[in-house]
PDB file of C-alpha atoms in Angstrom:
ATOM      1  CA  UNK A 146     -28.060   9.553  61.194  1.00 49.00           C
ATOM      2  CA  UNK A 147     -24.057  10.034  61.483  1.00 61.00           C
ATOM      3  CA  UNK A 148     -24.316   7.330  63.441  1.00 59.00           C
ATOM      4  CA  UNK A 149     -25.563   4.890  61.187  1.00 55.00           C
ATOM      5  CA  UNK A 150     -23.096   6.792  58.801  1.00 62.00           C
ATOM      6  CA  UNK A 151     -20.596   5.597  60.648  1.00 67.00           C
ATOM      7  CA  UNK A 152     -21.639   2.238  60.872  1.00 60.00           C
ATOM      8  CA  UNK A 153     -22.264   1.380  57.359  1.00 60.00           C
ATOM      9  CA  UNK A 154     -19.259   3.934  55.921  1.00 64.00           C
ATOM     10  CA  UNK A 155     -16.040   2.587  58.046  1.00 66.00           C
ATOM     11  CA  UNK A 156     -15.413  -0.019  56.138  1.00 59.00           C
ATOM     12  CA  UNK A 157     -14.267   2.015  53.032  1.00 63.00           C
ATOM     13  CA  UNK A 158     -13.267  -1.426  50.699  1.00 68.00           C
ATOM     14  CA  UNK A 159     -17.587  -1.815  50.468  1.00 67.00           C
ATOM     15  CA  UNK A 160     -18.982  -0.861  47.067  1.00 76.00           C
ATOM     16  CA  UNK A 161     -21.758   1.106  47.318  1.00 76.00           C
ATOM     17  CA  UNK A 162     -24.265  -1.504  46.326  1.00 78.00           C
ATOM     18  CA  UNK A 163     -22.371  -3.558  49.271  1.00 79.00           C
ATOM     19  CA  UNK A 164     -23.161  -0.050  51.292  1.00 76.00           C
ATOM     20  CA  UNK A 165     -27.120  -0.056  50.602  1.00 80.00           C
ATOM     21  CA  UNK A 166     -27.375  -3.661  51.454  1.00 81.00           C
ATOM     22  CA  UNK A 167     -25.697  -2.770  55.101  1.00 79.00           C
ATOM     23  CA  UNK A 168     -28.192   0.052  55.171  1.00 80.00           C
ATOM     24  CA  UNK A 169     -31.248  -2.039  54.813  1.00 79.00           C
ATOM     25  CA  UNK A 170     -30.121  -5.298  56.789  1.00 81.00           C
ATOM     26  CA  UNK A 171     -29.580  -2.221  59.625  1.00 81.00           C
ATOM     27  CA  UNK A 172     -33.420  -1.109  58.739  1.00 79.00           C
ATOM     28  CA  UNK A 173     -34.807  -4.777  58.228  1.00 78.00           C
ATOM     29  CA  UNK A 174     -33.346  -6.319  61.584  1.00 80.00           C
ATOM     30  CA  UNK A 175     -34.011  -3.242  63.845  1.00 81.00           C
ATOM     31  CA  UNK A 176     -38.011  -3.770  64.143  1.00 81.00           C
ATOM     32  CA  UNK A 177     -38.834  -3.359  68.124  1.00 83.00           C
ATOM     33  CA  UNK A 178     -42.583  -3.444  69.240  1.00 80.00           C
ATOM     34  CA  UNK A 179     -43.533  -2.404  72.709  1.00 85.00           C
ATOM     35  CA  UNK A 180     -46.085  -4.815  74.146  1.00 89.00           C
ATOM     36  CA  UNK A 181     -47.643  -4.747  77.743  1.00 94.00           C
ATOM     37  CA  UNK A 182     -44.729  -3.233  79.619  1.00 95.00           C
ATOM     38  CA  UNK A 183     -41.967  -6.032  77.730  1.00 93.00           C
ATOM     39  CA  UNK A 184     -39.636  -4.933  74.221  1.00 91.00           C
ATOM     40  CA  UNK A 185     -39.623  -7.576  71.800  1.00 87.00           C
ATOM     41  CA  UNK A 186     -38.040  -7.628  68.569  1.00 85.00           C
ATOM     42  CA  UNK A 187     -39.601  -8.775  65.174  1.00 82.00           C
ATOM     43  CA  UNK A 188     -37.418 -11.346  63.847  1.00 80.00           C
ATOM     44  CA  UNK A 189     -39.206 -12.406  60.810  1.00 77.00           C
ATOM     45  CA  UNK A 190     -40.624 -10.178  57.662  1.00 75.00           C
ATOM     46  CA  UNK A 191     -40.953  -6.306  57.860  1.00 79.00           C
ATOM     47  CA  UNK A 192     -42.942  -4.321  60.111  1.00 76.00           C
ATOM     48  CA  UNK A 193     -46.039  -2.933  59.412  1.00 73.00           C
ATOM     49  CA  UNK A 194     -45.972   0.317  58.490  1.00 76.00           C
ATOM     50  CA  UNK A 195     -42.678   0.936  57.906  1.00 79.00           C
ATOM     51  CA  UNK A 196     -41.596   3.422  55.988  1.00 81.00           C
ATOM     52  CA  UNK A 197     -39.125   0.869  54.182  1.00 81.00           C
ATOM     53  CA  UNK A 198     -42.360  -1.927  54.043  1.00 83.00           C
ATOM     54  CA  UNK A 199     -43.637  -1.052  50.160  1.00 86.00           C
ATOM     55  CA  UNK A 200     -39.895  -0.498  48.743  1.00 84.00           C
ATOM     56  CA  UNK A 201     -38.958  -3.772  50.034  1.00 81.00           C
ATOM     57  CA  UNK A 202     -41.620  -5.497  49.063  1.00 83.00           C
ATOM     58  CA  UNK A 203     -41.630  -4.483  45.386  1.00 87.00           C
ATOM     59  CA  UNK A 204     -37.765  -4.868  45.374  1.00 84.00           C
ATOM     60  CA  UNK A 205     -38.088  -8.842  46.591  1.00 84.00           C
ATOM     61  CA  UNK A 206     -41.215  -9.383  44.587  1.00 88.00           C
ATOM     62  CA  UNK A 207     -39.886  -8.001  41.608  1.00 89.00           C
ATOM     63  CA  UNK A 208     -36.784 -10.295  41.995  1.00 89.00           C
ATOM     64  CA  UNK A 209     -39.340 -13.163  42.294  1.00 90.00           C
ATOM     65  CA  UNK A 210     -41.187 -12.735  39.718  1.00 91.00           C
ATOM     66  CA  UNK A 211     -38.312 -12.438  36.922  1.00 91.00           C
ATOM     67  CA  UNK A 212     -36.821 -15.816  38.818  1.00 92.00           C
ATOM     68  CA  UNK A 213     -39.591 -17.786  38.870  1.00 93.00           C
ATOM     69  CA  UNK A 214     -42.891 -16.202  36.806  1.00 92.00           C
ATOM     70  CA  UNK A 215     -41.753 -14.351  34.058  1.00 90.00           C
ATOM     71  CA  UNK A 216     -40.107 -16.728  32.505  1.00 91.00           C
ATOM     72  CA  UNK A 217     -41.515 -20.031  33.303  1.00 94.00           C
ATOM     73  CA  UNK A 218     -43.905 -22.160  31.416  1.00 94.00           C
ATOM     74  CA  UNK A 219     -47.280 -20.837  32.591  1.00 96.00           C
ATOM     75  CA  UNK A 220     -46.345 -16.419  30.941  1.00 93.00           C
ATOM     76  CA  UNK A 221     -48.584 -18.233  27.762  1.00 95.00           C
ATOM     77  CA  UNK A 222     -51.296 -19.165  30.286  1.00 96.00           C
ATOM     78  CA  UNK A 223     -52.284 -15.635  31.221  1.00 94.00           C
ATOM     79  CA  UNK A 224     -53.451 -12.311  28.757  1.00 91.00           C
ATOM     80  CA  UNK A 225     -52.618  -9.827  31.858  1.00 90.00           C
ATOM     81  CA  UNK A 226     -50.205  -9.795  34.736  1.00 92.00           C
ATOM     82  CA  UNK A 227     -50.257  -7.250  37.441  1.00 92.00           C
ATOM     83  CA  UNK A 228     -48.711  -6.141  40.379  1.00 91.00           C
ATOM     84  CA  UNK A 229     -48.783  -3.512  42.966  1.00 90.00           C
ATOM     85  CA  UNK A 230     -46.929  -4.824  45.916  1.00 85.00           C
ATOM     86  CA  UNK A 231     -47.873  -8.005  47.216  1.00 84.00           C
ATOM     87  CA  UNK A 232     -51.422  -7.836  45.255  1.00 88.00           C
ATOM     88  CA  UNK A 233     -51.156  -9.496  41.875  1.00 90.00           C
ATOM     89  CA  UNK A 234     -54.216 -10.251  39.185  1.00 90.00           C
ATOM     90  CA  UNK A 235     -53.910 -12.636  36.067  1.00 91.00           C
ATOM     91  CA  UNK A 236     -56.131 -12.884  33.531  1.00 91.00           C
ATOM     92  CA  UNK A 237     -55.923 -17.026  32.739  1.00 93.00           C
ATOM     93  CA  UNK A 238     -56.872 -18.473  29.652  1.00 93.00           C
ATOM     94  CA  UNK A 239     -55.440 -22.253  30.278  1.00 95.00           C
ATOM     95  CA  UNK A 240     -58.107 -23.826  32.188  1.00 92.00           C
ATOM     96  CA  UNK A 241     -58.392 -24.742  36.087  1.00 94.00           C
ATOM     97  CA  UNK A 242     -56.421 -27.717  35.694  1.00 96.00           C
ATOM     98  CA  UNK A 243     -53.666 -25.928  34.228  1.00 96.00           C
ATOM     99  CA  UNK A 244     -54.235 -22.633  36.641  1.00 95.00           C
ATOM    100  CA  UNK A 245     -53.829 -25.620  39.633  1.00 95.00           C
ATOM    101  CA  UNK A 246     -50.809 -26.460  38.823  1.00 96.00           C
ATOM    102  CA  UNK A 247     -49.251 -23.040  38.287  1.00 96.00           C
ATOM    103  CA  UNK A 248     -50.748 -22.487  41.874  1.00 94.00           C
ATOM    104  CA  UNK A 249     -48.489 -25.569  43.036  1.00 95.00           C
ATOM    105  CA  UNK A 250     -45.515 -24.449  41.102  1.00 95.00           C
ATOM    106  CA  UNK A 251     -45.769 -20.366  42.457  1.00 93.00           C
ATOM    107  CA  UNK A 252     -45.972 -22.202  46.123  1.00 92.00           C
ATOM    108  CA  UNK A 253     -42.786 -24.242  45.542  1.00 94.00           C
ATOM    109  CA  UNK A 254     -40.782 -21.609  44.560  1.00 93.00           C
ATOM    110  CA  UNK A 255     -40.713 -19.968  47.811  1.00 88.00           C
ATOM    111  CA  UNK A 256     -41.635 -20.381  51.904  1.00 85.00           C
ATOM    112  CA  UNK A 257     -41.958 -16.571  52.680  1.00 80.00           C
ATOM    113  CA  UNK A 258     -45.055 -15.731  50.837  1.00 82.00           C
ATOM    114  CA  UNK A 259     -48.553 -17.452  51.311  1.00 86.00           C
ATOM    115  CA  UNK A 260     -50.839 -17.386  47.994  1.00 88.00           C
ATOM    116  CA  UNK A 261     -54.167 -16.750  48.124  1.00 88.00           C
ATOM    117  CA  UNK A 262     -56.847 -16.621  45.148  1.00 89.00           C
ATOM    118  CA  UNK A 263     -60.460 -16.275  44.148  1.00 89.00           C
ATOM    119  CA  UNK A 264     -61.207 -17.453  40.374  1.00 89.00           C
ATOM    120  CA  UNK A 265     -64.563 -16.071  38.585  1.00 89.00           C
ATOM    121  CA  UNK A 266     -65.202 -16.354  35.291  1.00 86.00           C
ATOM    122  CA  UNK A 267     -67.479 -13.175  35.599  1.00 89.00           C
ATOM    123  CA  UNK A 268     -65.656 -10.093  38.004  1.00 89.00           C
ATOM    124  CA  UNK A 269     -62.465  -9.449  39.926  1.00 88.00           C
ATOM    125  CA  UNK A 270     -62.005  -7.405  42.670  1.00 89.00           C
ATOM    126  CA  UNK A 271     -58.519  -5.804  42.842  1.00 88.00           C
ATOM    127  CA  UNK A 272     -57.298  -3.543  45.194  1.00 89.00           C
ATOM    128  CA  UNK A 273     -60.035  -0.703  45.605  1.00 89.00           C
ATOM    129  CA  UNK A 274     -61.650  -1.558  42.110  1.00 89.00           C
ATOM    130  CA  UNK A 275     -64.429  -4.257  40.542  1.00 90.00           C
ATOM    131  CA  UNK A 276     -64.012  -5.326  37.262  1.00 87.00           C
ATOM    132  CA  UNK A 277     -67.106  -6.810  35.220  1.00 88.00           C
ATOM    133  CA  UNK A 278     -67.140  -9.115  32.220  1.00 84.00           C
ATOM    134  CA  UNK A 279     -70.295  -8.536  30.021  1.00 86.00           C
ATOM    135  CA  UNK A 280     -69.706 -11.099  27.125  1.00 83.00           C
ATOM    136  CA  UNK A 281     -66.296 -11.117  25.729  1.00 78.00           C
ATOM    137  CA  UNK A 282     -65.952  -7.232  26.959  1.00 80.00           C
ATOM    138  CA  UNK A 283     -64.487  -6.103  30.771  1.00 78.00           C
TER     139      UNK A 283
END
């Protein structure tokens, strides 16, 4: 630890936010694997399991989402938006046509995550939970 100390501290003209980002381009670009007798190092993304993974991921996704979601045209498409990490569930009330093209937009605004969805006009599954519709009631 007073190594990395030293690493990130001798340069005393660094603000401290300056100081944090050091700290977690040190974390983020030190990911080694050991794989059939050979190191290799993990040069893209965040390993799994890392301590660091679920901070990151909600500090870059959170980022994302007030660039490009929040405040764009399709917030009066949806009655809920959540998020817990990388998992995300909308409630949409614009149509598939509409929810399509939101899809196309999320998808252009980035090339470092991969969207997936299921639409059902009857349950959701979301992380460890099912939700029901019965009528106009979940």
């Amino acid at each position: 630890m007073e190594m990395l100390e030293e690493i990130v501290y001798e340069n005393q003209i660094l603000t401290q936010n300056e100081k944090l980002v050091n700290i977690w381009l040190i974390i983020l670009k030190s990911n080694f694997l050991y794989f059939n007798g050979e190191f290799y190092q993990q040069i893209q993304g965040v390993a799994m399991g890392a301590a660091c993974a679920p901070t990151y991921a909600n500090l870059v996704l959170a980022k994302w989402e007030e660039k490009y979601l929040l405040h764009s045209e399709f917030k009066t498409c949806w009655t809920l938006y959540r998020r817990f990490l990388d998992n995300v569930v909308i409630f949409w009330t614009a149509g598939i046509e509409k929810f399509e093209e939101f899809m196309t937009y999320m998808s252009s605004t980035t090339n470092f995550f991969k969207f997936t969805y299921k639409i059902s006009d009857t349950n959701l599954q979301y992380l460890d939970i099912e939700v029901y519709k019965v009528g106009d009631k979940i």
